[in-house]
XYZ file of C-alpha atoms in Angstrom:
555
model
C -19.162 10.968 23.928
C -17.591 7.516 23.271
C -13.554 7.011 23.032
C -11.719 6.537 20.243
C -10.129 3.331 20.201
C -6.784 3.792 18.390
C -5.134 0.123 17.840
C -8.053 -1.454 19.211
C -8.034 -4.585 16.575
C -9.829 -6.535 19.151
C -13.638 -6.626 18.282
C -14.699 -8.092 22.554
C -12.378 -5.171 23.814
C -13.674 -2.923 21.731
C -17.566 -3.486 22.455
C -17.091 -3.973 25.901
C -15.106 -0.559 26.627
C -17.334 1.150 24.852
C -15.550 2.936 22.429
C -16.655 4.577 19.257
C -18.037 1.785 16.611
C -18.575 2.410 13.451
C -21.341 -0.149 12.575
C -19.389 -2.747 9.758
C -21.472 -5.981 11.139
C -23.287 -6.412 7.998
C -20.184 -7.391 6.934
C -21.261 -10.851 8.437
C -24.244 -10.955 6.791
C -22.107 -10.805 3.689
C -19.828 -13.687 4.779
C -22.769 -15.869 4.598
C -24.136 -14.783 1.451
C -20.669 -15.667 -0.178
C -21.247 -19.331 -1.728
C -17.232 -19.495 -1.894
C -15.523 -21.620 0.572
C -12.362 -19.590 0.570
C -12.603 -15.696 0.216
C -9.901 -13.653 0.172
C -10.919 -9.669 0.415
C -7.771 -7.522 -0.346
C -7.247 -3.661 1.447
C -4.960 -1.498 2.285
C -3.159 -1.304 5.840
C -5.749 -0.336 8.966
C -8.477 -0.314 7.010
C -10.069 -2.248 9.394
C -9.762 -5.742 8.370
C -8.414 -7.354 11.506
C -10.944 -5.966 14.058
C -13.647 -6.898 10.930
C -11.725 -10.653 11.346
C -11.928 -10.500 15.456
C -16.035 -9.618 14.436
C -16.376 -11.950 12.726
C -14.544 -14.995 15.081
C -16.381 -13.663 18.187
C -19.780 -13.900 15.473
C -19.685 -17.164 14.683
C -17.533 -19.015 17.608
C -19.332 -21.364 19.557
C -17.230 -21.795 22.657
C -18.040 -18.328 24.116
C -20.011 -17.185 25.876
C -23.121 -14.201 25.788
C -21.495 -12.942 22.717
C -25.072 -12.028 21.760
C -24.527 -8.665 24.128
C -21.400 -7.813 22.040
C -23.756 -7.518 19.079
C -26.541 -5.830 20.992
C -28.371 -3.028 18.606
C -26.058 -3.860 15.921
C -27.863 -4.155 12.152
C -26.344 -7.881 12.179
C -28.862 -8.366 14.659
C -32.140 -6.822 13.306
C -31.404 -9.491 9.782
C -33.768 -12.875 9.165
C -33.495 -15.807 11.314
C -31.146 -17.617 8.752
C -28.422 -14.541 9.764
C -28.323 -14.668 13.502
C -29.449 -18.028 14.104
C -25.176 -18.013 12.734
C -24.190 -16.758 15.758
C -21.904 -19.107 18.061
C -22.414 -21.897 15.389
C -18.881 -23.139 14.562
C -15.619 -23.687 16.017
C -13.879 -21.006 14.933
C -9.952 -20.872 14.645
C -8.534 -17.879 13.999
C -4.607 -16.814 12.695
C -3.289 -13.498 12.386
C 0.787 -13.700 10.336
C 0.953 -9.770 10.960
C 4.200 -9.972 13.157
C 5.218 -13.328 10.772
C 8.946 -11.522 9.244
C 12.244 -11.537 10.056
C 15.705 -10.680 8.431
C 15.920 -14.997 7.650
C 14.456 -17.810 6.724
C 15.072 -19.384 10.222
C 13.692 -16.473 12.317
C 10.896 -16.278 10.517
C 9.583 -19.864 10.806
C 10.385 -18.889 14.853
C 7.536 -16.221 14.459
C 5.160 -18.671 12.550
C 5.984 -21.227 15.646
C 4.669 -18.722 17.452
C 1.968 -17.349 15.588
C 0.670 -21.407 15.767
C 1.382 -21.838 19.352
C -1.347 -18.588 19.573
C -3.526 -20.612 17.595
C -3.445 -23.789 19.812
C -3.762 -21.824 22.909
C -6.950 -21.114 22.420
C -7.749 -24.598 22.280
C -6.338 -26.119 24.909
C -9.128 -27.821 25.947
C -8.204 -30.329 23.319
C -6.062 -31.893 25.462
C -9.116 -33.113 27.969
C -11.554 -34.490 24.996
C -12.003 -37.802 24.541
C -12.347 -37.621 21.199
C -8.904 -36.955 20.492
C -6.351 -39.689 20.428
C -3.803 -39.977 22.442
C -1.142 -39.559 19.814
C -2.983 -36.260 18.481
C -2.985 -34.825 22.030
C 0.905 -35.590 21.671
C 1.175 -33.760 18.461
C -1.039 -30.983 20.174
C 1.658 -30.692 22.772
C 4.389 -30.516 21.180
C 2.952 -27.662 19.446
C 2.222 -26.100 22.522
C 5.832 -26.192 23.273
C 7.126 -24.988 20.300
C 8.747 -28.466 19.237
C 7.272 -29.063 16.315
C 9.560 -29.815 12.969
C 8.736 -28.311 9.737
C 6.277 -31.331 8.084
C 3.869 -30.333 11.007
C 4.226 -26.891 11.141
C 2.990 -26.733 7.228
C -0.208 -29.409 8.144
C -1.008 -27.852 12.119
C -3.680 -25.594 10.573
C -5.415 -28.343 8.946
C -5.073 -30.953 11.995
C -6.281 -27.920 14.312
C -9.341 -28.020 12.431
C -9.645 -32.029 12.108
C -9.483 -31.787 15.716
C -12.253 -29.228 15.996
C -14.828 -30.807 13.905
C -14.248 -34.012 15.333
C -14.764 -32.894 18.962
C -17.569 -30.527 17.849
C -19.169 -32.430 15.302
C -19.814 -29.233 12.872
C -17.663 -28.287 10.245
C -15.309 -25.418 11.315
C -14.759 -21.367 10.281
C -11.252 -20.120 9.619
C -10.000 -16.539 9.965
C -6.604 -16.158 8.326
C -4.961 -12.230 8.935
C -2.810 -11.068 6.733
C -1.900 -13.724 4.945
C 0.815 -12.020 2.740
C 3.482 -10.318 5.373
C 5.524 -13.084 5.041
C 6.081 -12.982 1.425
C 6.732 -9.209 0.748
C 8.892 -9.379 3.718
C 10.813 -12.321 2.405
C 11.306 -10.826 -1.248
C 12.330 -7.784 0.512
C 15.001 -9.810 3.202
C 16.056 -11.833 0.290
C 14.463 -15.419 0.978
C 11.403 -15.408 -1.019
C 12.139 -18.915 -2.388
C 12.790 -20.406 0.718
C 9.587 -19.078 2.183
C 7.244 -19.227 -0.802
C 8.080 -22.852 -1.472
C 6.890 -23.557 2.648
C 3.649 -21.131 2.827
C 2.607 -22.918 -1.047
C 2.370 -26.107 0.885
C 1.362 -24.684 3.976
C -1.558 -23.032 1.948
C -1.744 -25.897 -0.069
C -3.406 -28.586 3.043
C -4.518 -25.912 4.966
C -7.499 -25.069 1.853
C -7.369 -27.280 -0.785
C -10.257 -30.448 -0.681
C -10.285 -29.702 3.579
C -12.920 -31.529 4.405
C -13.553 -29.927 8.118
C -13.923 -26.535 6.897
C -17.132 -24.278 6.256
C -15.704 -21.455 5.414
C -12.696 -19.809 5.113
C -11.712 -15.494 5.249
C -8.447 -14.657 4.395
C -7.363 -10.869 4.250
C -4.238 -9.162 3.114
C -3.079 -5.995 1.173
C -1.988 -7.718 -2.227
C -3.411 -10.073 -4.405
C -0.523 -12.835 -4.655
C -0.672 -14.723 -7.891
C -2.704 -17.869 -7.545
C -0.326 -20.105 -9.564
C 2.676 -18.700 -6.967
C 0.879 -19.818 -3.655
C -2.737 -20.964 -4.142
C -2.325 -23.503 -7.274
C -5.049 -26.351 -6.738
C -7.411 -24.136 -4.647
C -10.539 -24.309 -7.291
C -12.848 -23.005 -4.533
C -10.854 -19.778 -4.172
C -12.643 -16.374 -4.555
C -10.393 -13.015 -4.700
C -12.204 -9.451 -3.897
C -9.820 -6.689 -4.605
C -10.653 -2.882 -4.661
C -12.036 -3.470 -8.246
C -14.575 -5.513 -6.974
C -18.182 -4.507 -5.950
C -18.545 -7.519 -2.962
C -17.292 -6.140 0.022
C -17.110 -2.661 -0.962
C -18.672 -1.242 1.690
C -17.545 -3.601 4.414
C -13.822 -1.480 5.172
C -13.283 1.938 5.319
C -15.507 4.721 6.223
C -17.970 5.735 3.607
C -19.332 8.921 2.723
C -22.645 8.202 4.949
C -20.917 6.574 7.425
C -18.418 9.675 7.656
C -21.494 12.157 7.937
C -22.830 10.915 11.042
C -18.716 10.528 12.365
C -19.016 14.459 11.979
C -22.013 15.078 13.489
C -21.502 12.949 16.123
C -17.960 14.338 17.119
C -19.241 18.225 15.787
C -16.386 19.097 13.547
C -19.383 20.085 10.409
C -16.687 22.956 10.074
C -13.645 20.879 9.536
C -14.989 18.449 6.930
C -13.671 19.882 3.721
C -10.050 19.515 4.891
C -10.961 16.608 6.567
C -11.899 15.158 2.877
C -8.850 16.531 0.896
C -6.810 14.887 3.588
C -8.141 11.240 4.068
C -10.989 10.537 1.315
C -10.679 9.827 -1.754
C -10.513 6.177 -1.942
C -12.405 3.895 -4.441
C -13.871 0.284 -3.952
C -16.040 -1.180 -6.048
C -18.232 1.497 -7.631
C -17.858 3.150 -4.461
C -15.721 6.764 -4.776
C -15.497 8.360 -1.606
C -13.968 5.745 1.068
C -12.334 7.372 4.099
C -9.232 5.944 5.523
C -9.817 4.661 9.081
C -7.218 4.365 10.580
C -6.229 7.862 10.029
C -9.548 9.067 10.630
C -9.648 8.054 13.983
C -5.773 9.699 14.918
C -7.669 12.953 13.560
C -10.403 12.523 16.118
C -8.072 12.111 18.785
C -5.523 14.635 17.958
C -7.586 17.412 15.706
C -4.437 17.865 13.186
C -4.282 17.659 9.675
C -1.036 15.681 9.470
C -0.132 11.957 7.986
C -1.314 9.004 10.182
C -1.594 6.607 7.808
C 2.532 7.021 6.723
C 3.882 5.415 9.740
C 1.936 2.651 10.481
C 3.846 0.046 8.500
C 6.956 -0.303 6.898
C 6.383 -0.142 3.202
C 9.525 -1.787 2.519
C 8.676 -3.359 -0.440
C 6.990 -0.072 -1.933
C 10.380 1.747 -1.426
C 12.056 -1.105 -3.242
C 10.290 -0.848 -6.343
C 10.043 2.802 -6.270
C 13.752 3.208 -6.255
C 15.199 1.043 -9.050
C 12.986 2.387 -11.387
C 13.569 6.139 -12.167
C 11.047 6.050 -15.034
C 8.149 4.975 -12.427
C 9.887 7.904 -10.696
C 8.915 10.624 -13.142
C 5.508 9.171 -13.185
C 5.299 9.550 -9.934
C 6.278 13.053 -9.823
C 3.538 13.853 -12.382
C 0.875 11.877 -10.003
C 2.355 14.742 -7.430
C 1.071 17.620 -9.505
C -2.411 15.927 -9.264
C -2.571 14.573 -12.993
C -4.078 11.566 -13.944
C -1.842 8.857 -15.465
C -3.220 6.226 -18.097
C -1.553 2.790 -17.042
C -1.821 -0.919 -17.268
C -2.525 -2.620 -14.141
C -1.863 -6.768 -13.045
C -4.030 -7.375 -10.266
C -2.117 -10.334 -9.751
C 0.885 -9.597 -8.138
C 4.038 -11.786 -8.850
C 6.488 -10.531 -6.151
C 9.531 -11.996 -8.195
C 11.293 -9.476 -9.697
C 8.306 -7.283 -9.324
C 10.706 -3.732 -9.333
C 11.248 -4.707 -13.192
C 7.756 -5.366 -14.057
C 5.906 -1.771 -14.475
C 2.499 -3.260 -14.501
C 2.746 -5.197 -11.670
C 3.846 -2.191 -9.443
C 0.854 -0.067 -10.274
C -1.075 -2.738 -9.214
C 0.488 -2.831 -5.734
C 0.392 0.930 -5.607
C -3.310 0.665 -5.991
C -3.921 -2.561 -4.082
C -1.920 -1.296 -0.612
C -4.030 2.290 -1.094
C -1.341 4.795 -2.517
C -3.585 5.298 -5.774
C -6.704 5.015 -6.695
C -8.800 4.577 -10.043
C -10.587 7.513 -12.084
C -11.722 5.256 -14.353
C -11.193 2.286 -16.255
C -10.247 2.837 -19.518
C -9.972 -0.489 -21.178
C -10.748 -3.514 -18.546
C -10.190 -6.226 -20.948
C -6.660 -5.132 -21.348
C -6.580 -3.671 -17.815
C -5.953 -0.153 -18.914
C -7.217 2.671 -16.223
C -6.783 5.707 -15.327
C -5.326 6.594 -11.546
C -4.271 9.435 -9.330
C -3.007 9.976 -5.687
C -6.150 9.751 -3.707
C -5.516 12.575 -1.126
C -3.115 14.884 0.570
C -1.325 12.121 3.313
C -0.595 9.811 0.563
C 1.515 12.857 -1.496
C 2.866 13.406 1.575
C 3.903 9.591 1.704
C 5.474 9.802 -1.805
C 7.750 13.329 -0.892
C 8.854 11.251 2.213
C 9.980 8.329 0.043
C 11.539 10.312 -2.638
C 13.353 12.165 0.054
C 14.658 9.241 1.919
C 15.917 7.183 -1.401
C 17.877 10.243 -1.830
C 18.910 10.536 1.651
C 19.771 6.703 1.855
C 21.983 7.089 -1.626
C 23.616 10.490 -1.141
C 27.027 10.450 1.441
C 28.348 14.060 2.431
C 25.669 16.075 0.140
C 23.547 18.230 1.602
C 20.440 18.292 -0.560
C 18.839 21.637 1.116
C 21.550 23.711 0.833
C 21.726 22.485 -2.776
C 18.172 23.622 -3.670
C 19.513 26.888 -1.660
C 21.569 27.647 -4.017
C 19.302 26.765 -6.679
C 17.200 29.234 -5.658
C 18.704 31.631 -5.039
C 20.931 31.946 -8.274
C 24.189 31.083 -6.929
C 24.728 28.533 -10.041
C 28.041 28.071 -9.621
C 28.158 26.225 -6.491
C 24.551 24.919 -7.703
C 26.534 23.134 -10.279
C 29.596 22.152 -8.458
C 27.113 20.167 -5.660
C 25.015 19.113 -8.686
C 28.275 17.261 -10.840
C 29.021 15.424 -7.423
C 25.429 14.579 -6.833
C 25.116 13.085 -10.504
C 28.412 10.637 -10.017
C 27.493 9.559 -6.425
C 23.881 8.402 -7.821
C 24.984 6.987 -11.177
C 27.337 4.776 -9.653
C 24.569 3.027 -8.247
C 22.826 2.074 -11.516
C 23.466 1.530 -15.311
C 21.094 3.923 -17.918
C 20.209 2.306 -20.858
C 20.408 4.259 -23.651
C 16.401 4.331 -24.226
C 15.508 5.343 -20.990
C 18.360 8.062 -20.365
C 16.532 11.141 -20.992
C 13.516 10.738 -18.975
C 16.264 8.763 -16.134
C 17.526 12.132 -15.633
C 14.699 14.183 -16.045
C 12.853 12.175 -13.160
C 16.506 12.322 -11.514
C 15.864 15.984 -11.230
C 12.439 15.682 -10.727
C 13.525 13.920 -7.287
C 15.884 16.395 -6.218
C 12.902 19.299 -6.952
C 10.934 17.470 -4.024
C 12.748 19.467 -1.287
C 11.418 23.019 -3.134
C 7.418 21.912 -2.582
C 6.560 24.369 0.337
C 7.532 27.380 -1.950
C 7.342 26.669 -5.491
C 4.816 24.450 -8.065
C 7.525 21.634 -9.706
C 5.339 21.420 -12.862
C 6.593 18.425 -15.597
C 5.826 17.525 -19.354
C 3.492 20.773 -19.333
C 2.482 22.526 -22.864
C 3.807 25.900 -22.661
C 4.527 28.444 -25.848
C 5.142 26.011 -28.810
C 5.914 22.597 -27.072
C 6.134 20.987 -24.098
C 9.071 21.832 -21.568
C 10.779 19.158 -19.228
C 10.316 21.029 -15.599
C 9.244 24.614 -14.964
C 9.659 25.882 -11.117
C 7.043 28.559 -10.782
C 7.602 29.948 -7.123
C 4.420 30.900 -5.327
C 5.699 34.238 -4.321
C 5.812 35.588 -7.736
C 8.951 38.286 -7.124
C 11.326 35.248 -6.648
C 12.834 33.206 -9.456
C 11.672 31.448 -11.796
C 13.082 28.226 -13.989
C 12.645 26.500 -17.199
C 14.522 23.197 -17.511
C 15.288 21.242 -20.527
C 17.065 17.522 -20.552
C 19.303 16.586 -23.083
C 21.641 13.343 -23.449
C 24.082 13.604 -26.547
C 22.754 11.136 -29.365
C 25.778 9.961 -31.193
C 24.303 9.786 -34.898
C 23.384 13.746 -34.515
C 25.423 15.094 -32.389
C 29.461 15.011 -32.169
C 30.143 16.682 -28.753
C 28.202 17.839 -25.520
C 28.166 21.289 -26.986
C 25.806 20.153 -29.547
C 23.859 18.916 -27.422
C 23.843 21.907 -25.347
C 22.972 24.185 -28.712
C 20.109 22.091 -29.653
C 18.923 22.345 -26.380
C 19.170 25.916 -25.950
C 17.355 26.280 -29.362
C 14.432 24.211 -28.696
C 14.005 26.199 -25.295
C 13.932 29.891 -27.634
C 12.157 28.528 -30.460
C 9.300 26.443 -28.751
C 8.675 29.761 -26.688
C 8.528 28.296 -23.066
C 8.655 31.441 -21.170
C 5.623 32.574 -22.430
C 3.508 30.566 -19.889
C 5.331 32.331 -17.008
C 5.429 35.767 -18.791
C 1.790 35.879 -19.363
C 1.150 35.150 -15.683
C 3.949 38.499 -14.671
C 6.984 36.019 -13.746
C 9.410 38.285 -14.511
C 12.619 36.760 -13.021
C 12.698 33.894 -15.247
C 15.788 31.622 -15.449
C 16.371 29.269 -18.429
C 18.694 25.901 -18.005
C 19.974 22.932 -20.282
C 21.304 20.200 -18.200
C 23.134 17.705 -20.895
C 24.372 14.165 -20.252
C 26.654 11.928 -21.419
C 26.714 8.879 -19.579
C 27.664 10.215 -16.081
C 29.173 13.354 -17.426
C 26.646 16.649 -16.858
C 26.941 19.722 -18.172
C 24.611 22.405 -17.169
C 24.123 25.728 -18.808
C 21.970 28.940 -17.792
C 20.836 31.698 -20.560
């Protein structure tokens, strides 16, 4: 049996170790097809686009050497003479800006030096042409020495290929890797402006009217607005997960996954093996494995998260956590429903935490949802859900951790503890302290309060998952309660929770609030869901606001 080769980006390595390859060289054959001289195919982390990048360089590059063995009995290679009379036809130059972040604006141009210097070392043998001048040479040298001011940092792409075609003659192929670390990582550091102003010109000569190129791939997880970094590029084509081009090019399909099993015998683990990593959708195809954690699995035979740790997801966290109305939503994607939203495709990093829309559409584009179906496409209304088990497990981890990052001297266990286990005076003692400690972080306006605290609560709940269902918004007796706990051992207790903030032109004091609470609980019926199912140890609670001020009251 082959190895798995976990973190082997590197398409030569790779093929020449002989590990386990799951055929994607088609891929190429798509490349060509494309008429658009800059693609850019979005995905989500390690789903294979860099080693489908390395393919692609070592495909086309024509300074190698006998790369026709790497592609030996690969379908690439059984195509018409027009495909793989492609291989080593162009100077290739290829760019990767996955380690391109930093805490500044001046570190992280450091890491782009770098990143270039990369780039130039592969070319080296510049320096010896005579059909570079002995000023470019210069300029080529004091690249290679990490000298080089800003000006020619933002142009050393585009010279790197005017240097390429001219000592080739043929028109060049560039491979640029993750194109969008640097941005997300800014917004998140705090320099955005700083950087997005440098990459817009960078971008800016390195595709727009560059005569030496003949094609250009470009891969990242989000689709940045053009207007933000790619204004001027007319011959710019995007493929996102919407999109049918591509589809099949990342990710493990359905086929692809059946022969995986069969090939590594596990026919009797592939049920789990689906709730756990499938479930993603590109294009019109529905059942896309994840990679990256697919491979782990093969190594290590556990069911666990993979995919979780293998970036930071820094800006994910950010948006997630100023926004406790995406918070409740995202409690209710937890209990496996399917949530009707609008999605931008576009994303506009600025100020993208107070822009709703643009969030689901990194949520979807970076792989932690996926579509059901499109609902309205013409005002980009769909349908979504979490696609499997690691990526719930992603969201309980990052509702757990805002907590854990916001709460000082609270221990949110033994909270839930007492929850529980009906010791509700201490549950409400940890709970007032709980409520002032987070609400002095943010400002509720008065619109939003009711489901702020409900998904405030909702948050909390996370710690109770192994032993109870935190059901939300559900119809039960008459109406719809806020939260029900239904344990799964069915002799422990029970809870109904309503939400109530005390509206001024109704209500003159807290207690009224608390009443009116209390009577929609009794006359909307809400135990009845749990009664019918023989919950008998059913406890009903009104938690009532007023600004930071809780009251909480069992009955």
């Amino acid at each position: 049996m082959q190895g798995i080769g976990i973190g082997v980006s590197d398409f030569k390595m790779l093929r020449t170790r002989n590990n386990y390859y799951i055929d994607k060289s088609l891929y190429i054959k798509d490349i060509i097809d494309n008429q658009s001289s800059v693609i850019l195919v979005t995905r989500p982390r390690r789903f294979g686009k860099t080693l489908n990048m390395s393919m692609l360089k070592y495909y086309f590059d024509c300074t190698a050497k006998n790369n026709e063995e790497l592609f030996a009995n690969l379908k690439i290679m059984e195509q018409e003479e027009q495909y793989t009379s492609k291989l080593g036809a162009y100077p290739c130059i290829y760019m990767t800006l996955k380690d391109v972040n930093d805490t500044n604006y001046e570190k992280m141009l450091l890491n782009l030096k770098t990143a270039v210097v990369e780039m130039y070392q592969e070319h080296r043998y510049l320096l010896d042409s005579d059909k570079i001048y002995p000023e470019e040479k210069e300029q080529i040298k004091e690249i290679l020495w990490c000298k080089e001011d800003e000006n020619t940092l933002k142009n050393s792409v585009r010279q790197l290929s005017k240097y390429l075609n001219r000592h080739y003659d043929k028109p060049v192929m560039l491979f640029l890797d993750e194109y969008d670390v640097p941005l997300q990582n800014a917004y998140v550091e705090g320099y955005y402006e700083e950087v997005i102003k440098f990459f817009k010109t960078f971008y800016g000569t390195t595709f727009k009217d560059n005569p030496y190129l003949e094609k250009t791939v470009i891969t990242g997880v989000s689709r940045v607005a053009k207007e933000s970094i790619f204004s001027g590029a007319n011959n710019f084509k995007v493929y996102t997960v919407f999109d049918n081009e591509f589809s099949d090019d990342f990710g493990i399909t359905e086929k692809e996954m059946d022969k995986l099993i069969k090939d590594f015998e596990i026919q009797d683990k592939k049920e789990d093996i689906k709730k756990w990593y499938d479930g993603y959708t590109i294009g019109n195809l529905t059942e896309i494995y994840n990679p990256w954690s697919i491979l782990n699995y093969l190594s290590d035979r556990e069911l666990v998260p993979y995919w979780v740790n293998t970036s930071s997801n820094d800006l994910i966290k950010m948006t997630l956590k100023n926004s406790m109305v995406l918070k409740e939503k995202i409690e209710r994607l937890l209990q496996d429903e399917e949530l009707e939203v609008y999605i931008d495709q576009e994303t506009v990093i600025v100020n993208i935490e107070q822009n709703e829309n643009n969030i689901w559409g990194l949520l979807l584009g970076t792989g932690y949802l996926k579509v059901v179906e499109t609902v309205n496409k013409s005002e980009g209304l769909y349908k979504v859900k979490i696609p499997n088990n690691e990526i719930k497990e992603l969201f309980r981890s990052i509702v757990r951790n805002w907590f854990n990052d916001k709460v000082i001297g609270n221990d949110l266990r033994s909270i839930l503890k007492d929850l529980v286990t009906l010791n509700l005076k201490e549950f409400e003692k940890k709970f007032d302290v709980l409520v002032r400690e987070m609400f002095s972080f943010m400002d509720v306006g008065e619109n939003t309060a009711e489901n702020f605290y409900h998904a405030f609560v909702l948050g909390i709940l996370v710690g109770l998952r192994d032993t109870y269902y935190v059901n939300s918004n559900r119809e039960s007796g008459y109406g719809r309660y806020d939260i029900m706990l239904e344990p799964k051992d069915k002799t422990a207790n029970s809870f109904i929770m309503e939400f109530k903030v005390l509206e001024n032109k109704e209500e003159k004091t807290i207690e009224d609030t608390i009443e009116n609470a209390k009577k929609q609980i009794e006359e909307k019926k809400y135990e009845e869901n749990l009664q019918e199912r023989g919950f008998e140890n059913i406890t009903k609670m009104v938690f009532a606001f007023k600004g930071k001020e809780v009251r909480m009251v069992v009955f």
